[in-house]
Phi, psi and omega in degrees: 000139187264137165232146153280125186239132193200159171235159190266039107279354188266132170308318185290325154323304139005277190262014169286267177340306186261034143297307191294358214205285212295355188251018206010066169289145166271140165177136152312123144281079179298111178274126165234196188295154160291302196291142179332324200262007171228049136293029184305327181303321204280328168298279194332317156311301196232356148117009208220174160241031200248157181229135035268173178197126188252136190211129177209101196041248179307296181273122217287060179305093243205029147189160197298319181309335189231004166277291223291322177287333190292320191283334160312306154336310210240335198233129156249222213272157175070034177037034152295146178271125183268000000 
């Protein structure tokens, strides 16, 4: 199951989400804080604080430039494994 830690004013969140919704993936919505310093999941996952931040078993996503191609990539439309 993919999970998203993400907050709904950040644009890169954003376009994270309607990548996920136009391939119609299923996946958790972690909502965390705008501010930096009350991220701990996000830290705690990813070693950092900055969102989108992507969790797909092991692996660790950790900006959109490198979610959108991974799902491209990884997934097709209705979240089959390519």
């Amino acid at each position: 199951m993919l999970t998203l830690y993400q907050f709904e004013d950040c644009p890169c969140c954003k376009t994270v989400r309607q990548k996920l919704s136009d391939m119609e993936m299923t996946y958790i919505s972690v909502c965390v804080s705008p501010q930096h310093v009350e991220r701990g999941a996000v830290r705690r996952v990813s070693g950092q604080s900055q969102v989108p931040v992507l969790v797909d078993g092991d692996t660790v996503l950790t900006d959109e430039q490198d979610i959108i191609p991974y799902l491209e990539g990884n997934y097709a439309r209705g979240g089959a494994r390519v």
